[in-house]
Short mmCIF file of C-alpha atoms in Angstrom, two decimals:
data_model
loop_
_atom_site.label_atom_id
_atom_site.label_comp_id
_atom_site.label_asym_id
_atom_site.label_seq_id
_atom_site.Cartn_x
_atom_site.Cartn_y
_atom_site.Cartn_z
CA UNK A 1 -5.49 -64.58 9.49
CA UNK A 2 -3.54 -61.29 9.52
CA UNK A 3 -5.49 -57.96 10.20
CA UNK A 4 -5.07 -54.97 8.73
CA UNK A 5 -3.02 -52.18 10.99
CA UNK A 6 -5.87 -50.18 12.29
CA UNK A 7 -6.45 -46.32 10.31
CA UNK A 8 -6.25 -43.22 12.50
CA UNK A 9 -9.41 -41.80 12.88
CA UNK A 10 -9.36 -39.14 10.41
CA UNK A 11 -7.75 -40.97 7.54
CA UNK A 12 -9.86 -40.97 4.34
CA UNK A 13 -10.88 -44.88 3.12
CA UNK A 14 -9.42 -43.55 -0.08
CA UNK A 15 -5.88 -42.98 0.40
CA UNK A 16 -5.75 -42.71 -3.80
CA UNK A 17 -8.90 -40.33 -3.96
CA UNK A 18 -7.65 -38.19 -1.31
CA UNK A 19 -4.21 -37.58 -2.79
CA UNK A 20 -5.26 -36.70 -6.29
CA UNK A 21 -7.83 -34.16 -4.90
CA UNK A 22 -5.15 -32.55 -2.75
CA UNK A 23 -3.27 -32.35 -5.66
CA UNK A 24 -5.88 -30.59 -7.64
CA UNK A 25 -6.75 -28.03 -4.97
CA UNK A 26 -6.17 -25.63 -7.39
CA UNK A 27 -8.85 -26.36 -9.11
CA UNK A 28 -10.57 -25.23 -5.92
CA UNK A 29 -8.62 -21.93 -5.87
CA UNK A 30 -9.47 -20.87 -9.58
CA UNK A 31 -13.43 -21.97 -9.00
CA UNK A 32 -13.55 -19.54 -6.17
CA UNK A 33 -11.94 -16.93 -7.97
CA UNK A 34 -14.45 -17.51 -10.64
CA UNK A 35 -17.23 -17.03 -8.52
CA UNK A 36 -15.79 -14.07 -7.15
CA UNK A 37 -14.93 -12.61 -9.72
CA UNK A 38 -18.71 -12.52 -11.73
CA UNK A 39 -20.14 -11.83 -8.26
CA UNK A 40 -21.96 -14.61 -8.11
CA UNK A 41 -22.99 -14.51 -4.16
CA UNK A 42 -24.01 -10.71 -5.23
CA UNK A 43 -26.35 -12.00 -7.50
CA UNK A 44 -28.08 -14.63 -4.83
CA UNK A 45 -28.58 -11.72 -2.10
CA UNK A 46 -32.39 -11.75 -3.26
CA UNK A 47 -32.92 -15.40 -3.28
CA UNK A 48 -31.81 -18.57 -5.00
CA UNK A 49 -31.13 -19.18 -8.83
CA UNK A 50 -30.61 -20.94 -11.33
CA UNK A 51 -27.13 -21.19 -13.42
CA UNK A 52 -29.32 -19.89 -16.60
CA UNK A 53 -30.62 -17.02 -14.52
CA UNK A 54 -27.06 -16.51 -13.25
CA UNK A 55 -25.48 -16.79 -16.29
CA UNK A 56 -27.87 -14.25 -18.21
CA UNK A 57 -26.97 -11.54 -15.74
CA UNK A 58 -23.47 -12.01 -15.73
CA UNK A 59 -23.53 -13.41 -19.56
CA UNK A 60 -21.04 -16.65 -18.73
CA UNK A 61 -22.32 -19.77 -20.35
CA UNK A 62 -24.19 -21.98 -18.51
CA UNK A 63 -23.50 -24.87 -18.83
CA UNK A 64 -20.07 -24.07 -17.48
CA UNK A 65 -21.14 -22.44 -14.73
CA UNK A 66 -23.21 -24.89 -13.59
CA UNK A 67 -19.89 -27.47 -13.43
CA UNK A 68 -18.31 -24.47 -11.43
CA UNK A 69 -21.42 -23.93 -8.91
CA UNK A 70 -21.70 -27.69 -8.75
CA UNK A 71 -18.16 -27.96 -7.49
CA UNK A 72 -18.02 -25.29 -5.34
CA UNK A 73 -20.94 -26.60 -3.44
CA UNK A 74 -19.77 -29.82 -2.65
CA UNK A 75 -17.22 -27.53 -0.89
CA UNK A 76 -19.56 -25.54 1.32
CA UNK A 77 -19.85 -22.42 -1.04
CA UNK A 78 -23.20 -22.36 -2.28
CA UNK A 79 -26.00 -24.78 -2.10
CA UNK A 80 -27.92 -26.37 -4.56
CA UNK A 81 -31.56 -27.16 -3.90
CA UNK A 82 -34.10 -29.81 -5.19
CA UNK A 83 -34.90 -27.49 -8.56
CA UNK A 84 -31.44 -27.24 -9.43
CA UNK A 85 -31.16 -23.31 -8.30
CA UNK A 86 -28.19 -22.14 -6.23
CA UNK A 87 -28.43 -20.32 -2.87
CA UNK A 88 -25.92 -18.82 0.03
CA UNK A 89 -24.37 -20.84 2.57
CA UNK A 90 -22.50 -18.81 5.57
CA UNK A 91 -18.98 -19.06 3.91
CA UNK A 92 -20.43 -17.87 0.57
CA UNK A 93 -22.23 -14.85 2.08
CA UNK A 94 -18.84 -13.77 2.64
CA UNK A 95 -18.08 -13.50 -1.27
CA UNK A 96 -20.54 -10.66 -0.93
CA UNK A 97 -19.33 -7.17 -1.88
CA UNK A 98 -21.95 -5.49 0.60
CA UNK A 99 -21.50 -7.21 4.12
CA UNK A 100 -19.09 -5.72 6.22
CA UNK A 101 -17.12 -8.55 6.59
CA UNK A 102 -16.77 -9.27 3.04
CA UNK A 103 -13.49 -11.72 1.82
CA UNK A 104 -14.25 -10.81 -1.73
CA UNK A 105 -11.38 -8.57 -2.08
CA UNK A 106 -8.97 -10.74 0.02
CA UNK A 107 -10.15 -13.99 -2.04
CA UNK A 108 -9.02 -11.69 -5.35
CA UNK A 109 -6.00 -10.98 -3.66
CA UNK A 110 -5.04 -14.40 -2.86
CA UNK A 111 -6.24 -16.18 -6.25
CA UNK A 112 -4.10 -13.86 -8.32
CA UNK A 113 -1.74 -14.70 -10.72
CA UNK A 114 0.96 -12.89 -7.99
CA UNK A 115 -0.03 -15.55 -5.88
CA UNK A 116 -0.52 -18.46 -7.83
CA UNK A 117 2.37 -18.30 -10.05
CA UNK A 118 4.80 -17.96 -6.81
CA UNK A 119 3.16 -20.58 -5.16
CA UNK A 120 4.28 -22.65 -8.11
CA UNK A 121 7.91 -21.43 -7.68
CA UNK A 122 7.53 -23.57 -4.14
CA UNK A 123 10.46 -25.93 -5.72
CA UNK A 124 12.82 -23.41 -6.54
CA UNK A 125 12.36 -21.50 -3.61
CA UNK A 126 13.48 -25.22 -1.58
CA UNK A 127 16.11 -25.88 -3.66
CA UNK A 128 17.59 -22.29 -3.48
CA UNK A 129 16.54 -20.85 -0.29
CA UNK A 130 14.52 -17.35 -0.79
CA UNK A 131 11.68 -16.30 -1.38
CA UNK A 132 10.08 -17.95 -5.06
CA UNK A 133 8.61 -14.61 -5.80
CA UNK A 134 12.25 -12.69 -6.05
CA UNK A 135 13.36 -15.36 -8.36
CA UNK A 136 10.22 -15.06 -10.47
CA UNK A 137 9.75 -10.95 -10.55
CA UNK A 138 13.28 -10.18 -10.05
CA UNK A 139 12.58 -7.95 -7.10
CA UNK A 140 11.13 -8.51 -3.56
CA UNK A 141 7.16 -8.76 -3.33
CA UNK A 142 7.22 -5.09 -1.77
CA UNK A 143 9.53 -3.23 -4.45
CA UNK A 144 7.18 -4.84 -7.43
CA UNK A 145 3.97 -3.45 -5.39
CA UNK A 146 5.40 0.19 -5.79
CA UNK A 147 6.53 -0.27 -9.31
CA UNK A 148 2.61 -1.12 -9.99
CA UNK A 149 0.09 0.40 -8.46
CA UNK A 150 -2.99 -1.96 -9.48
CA UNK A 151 -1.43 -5.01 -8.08
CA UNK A 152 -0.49 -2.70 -5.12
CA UNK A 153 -4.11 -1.99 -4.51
CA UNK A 154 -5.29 -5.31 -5.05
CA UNK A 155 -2.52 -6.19 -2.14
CA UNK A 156 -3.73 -3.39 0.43
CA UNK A 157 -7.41 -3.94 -0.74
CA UNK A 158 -6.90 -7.95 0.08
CA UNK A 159 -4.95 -7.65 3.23
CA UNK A 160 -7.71 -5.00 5.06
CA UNK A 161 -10.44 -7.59 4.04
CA UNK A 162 -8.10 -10.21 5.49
CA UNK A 163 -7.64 -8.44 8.81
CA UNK A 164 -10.97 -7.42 9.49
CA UNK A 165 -12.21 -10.43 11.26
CA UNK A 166 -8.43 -10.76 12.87
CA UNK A 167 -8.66 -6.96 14.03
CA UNK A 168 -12.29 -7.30 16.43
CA UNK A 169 -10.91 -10.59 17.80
CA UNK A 170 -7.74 -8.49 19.12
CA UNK A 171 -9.69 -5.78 19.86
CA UNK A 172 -12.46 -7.85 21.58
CA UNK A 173 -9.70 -10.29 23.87
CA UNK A 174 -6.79 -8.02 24.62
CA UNK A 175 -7.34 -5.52 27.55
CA UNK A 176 -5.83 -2.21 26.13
CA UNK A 177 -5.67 1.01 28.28
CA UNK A 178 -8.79 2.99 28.68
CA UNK A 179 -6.13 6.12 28.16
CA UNK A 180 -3.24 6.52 26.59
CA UNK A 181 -1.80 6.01 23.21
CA UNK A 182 -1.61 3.20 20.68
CA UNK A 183 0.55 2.71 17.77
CA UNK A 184 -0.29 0.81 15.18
CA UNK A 185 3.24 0.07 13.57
CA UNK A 186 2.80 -1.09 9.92
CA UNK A 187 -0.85 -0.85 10.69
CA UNK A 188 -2.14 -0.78 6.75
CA UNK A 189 -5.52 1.01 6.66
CA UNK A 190 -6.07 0.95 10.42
CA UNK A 191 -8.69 -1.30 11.02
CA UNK A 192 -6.93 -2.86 14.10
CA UNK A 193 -6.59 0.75 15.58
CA UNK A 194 -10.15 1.93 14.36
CA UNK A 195 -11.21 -1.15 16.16
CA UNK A 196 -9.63 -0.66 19.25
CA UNK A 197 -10.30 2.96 19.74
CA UNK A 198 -14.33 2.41 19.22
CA UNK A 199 -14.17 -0.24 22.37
CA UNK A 200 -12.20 2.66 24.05
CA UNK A 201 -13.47 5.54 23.83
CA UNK A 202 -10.69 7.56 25.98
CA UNK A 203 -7.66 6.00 24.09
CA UNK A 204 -5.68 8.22 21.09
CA UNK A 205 -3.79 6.28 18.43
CA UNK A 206 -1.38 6.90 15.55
CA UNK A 207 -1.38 4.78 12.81
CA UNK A 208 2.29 4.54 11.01
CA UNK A 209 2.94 2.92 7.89
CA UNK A 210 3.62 3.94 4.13
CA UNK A 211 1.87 5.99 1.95
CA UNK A 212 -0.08 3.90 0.00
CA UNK A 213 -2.14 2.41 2.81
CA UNK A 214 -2.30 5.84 4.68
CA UNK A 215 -3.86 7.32 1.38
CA UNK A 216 -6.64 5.26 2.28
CA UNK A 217 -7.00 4.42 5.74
CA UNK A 218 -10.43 3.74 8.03
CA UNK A 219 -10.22 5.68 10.72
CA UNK A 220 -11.83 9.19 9.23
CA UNK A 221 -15.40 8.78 11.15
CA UNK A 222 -17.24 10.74 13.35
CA UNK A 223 -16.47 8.59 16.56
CA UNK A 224 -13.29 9.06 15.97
CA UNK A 225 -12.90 12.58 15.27
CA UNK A 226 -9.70 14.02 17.10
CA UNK A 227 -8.56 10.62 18.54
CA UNK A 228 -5.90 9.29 16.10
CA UNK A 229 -3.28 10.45 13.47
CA UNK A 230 -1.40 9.15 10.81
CA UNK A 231 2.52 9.27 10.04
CA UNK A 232 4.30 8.26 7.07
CA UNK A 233 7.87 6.11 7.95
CA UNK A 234 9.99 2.69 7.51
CA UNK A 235 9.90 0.82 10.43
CA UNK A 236 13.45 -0.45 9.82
CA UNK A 237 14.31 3.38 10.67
CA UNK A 238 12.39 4.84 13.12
CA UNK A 239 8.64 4.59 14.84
CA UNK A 240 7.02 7.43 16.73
CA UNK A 241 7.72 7.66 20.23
CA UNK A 242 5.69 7.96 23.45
CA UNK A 243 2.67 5.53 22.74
CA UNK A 244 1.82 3.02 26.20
CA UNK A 245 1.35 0.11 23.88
CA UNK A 246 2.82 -0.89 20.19
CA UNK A 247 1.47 -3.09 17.76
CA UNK A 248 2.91 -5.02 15.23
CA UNK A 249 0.33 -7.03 13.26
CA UNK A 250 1.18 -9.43 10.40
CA UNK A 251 4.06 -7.21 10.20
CA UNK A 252 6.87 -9.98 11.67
CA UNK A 253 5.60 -12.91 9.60
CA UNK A 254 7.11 -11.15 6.25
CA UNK A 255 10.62 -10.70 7.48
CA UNK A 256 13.33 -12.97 8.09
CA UNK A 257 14.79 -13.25 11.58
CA UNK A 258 17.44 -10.47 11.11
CA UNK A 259 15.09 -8.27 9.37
CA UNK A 260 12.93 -8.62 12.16
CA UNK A 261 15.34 -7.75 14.82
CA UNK A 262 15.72 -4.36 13.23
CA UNK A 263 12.28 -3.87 13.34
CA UNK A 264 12.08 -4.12 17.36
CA UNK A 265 15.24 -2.20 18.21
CA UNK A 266 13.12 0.55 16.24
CA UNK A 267 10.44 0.03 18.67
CA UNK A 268 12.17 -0.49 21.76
CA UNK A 269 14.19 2.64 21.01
CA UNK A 270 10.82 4.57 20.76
CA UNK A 271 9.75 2.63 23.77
CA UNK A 272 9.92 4.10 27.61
CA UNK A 273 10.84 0.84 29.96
CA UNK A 274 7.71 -1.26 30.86
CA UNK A 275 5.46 -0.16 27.92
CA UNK A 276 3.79 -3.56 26.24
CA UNK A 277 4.41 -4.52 22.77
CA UNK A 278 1.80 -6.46 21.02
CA UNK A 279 2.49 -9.11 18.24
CA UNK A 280 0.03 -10.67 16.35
CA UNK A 281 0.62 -13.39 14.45
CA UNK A 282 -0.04 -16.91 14.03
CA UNK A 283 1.50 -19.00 17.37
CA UNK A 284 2.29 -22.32 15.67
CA UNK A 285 1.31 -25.30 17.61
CA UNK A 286 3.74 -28.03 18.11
CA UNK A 287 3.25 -31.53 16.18
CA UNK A 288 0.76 -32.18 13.28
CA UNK A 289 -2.37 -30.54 14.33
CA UNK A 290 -3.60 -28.80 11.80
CA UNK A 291 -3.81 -24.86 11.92
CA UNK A 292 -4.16 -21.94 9.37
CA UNK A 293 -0.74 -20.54 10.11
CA UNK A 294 0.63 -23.61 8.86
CA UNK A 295 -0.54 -22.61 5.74
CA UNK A 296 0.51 -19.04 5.64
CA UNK A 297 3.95 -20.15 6.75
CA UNK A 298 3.96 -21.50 3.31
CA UNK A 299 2.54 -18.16 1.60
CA UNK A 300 5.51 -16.39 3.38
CA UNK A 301 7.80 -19.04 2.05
CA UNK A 302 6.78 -18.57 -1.67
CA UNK A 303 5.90 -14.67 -1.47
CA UNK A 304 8.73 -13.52 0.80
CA UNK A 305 11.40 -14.23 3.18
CA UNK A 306 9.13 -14.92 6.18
CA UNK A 307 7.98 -17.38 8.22
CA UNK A 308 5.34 -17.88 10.81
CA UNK A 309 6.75 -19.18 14.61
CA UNK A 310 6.27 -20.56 17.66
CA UNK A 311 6.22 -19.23 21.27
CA UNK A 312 10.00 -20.13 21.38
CA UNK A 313 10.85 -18.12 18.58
CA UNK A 314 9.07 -15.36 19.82
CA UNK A 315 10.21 -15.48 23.04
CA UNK A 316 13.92 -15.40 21.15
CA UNK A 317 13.38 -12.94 19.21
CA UNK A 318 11.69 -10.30 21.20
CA UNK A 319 14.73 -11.05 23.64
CA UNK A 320 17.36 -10.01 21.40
CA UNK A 321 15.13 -6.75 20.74
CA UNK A 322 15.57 -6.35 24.68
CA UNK A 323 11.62 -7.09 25.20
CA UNK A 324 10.36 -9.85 27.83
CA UNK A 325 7.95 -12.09 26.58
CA UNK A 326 4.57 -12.05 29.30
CA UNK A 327 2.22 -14.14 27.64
CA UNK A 328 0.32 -15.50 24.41
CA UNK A 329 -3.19 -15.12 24.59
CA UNK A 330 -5.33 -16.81 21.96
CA UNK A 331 -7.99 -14.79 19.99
CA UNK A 332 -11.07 -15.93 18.17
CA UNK A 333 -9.31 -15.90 14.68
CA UNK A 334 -6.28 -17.62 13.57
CA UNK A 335 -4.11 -15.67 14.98
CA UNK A 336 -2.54 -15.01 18.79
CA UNK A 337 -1.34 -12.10 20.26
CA UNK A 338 2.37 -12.53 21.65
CA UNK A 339 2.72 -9.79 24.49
CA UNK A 340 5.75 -8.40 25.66
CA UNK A 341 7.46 -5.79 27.99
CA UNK A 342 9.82 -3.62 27.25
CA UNK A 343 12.55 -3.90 29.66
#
């Protein structure tokens, strides 16, 4: 009697099943969104509730947001006990607006119609090369953000929430000086450098960017009072000169390989020989093992002309900027940090 080819291990029973529910994930994307954006973790800080309770105090309908609840907790976000009420679980306390940690503002970010409606473009942007969301907007993601500022706050408000848990797992795992200076190129709000001067407390930074994150960075606190400044520039121009170690994070990942060549002959050229360069980004790992950056690479793909890489095309690409790749150290988030010397 023939015998069925034996199913790797974690290959669903229902191949059918499976499919159509990856197909529907965004279904998945709008729920959260909803939830999000009525607060709905917010409103279970006290305790849980029911969907009437819930829907009285953010006047939804019920019934409906009991189908969304009910959907979202089969998913981990939220739990529904034996009266039918609706409580926390750990990923939904991070829909809360008053946690420091809080992924509301990235989970508006990245459920917006900027997103989703690019991420639809994903077969034009294969047939034609590009990024989908020039073809959709007519203009690069960047140039639309400064022709509107509320979608260009929604971006910088997103991305800091984003980074957060990225910027105390560098700051935790990579041994910076105890003195010296570090710049932050493209460093958004500074949470990265904010984190990295309160582990060391004899360290200076400058945070350099654009205006619009600068107008409201992080790092105006009492612990760090005299220990940082900020400086408006285009990193495909110029960076400030004399810092011991440089940082580009998430910065690399939006540009394509020549863009990103530009951007480390500006560094190196602000760069003494032997001072590190930092790059943190997701490290792709080789075959089919599954990993977050696999899924950005396809953000960068529909949003812009980026990509994430692998240590080999780091390791090429710092080379051409004259930088020695030394190592790739891991962190606790999805990201790595790529380390190289300038030679």
């Amino acid at each position: 009697m023939a015998t069925s080819p034996t199913r790797p291990a974690d290959e669903p029973g229902d191949l059918a099943t499976h499919l159509m529910d990856q197909a529907l994930g965004h279904l998945f994307s709008a729920a959260l969104r909803t939830a999000a954006h009525y607060r709905i973790a917010d409103r279970l800080t006290a305790g849980p509730r029911t969907p009437e309770q819930l829907a009285a105090a953010t006047d939804t309908h019920a019934p409906h947001l009991r189908r969304v609840l009910r959907y979202l907790a089969a998913r981990g976000i939220f739990r529904e006990d034996a009266s039918g009420a609706y409580q926390l679980t750990p990923a939904a306390r991070q829909l809360r607006t008053d946690v420091p940690d809080s992924l509301h503002p990235a989970v508006m970010m990245l459920t917006d119609d900027l997103f989703l409606r690019t991420s639809a473009g994903l077969t034009e942007a294969v047939r034609y090369g590009g990024a989908a969301f020039e073809r959709l907007f007519g203009v690069p993601l960047f140039a639309h953000l400064e022709s509107d500022p509320a979608k260009r706050e929604l971006f910088d408000d997103g991305m800091a929430s984003l980074a957060a848990p990225v910027d105390d797992a560098v700051a935790a795992v990579y041994p910076f000086p105890e003195t010296g200076t570090v710049i932050d190129v493209g460093g958004g709000r500074g949470g990265l450098l904010r984190a990295v001067l309160r582990r060391h407390p004899q360290a200076t930074g400058v945070l350099f960017d654009l205006a619009p994150p600068l107008a409201h960075h992080l790092l105006d606190t009492d612990d760090l009072k005299g220990r940082w400044r900020t400086q408006e520039g285009d990193f495909f121009a110029a960076v400030p000169e004399g810092g011991d170690v440089y940082v580009l994070k998430h910065v690399l990942h939006d540009w394509s390989d020549e863009d990103c060549r530009r951007i480390l002959r500006s560094c190196r050229t602000a760069m003494a020989a032997g001072r590190r360069l930092l790059v943190v980004d997701s490290v792709l790992p080789p075959g089919n093992a599954p990993h977050f950056g696999k899924t950005m690479d396809m953000a960068m793909l529909a949003l812009l002309d980026g990509r994430e890489r692998n240590a080999d095309d780091f390791a090429a690409l710092l080379a051409a900027g004259d930088f020695r790749l030394t190592r790739v150290l891991p962190t606790a988030g999805f990201p790595s940090i790529v380390e190289a010397v300038a030679d």
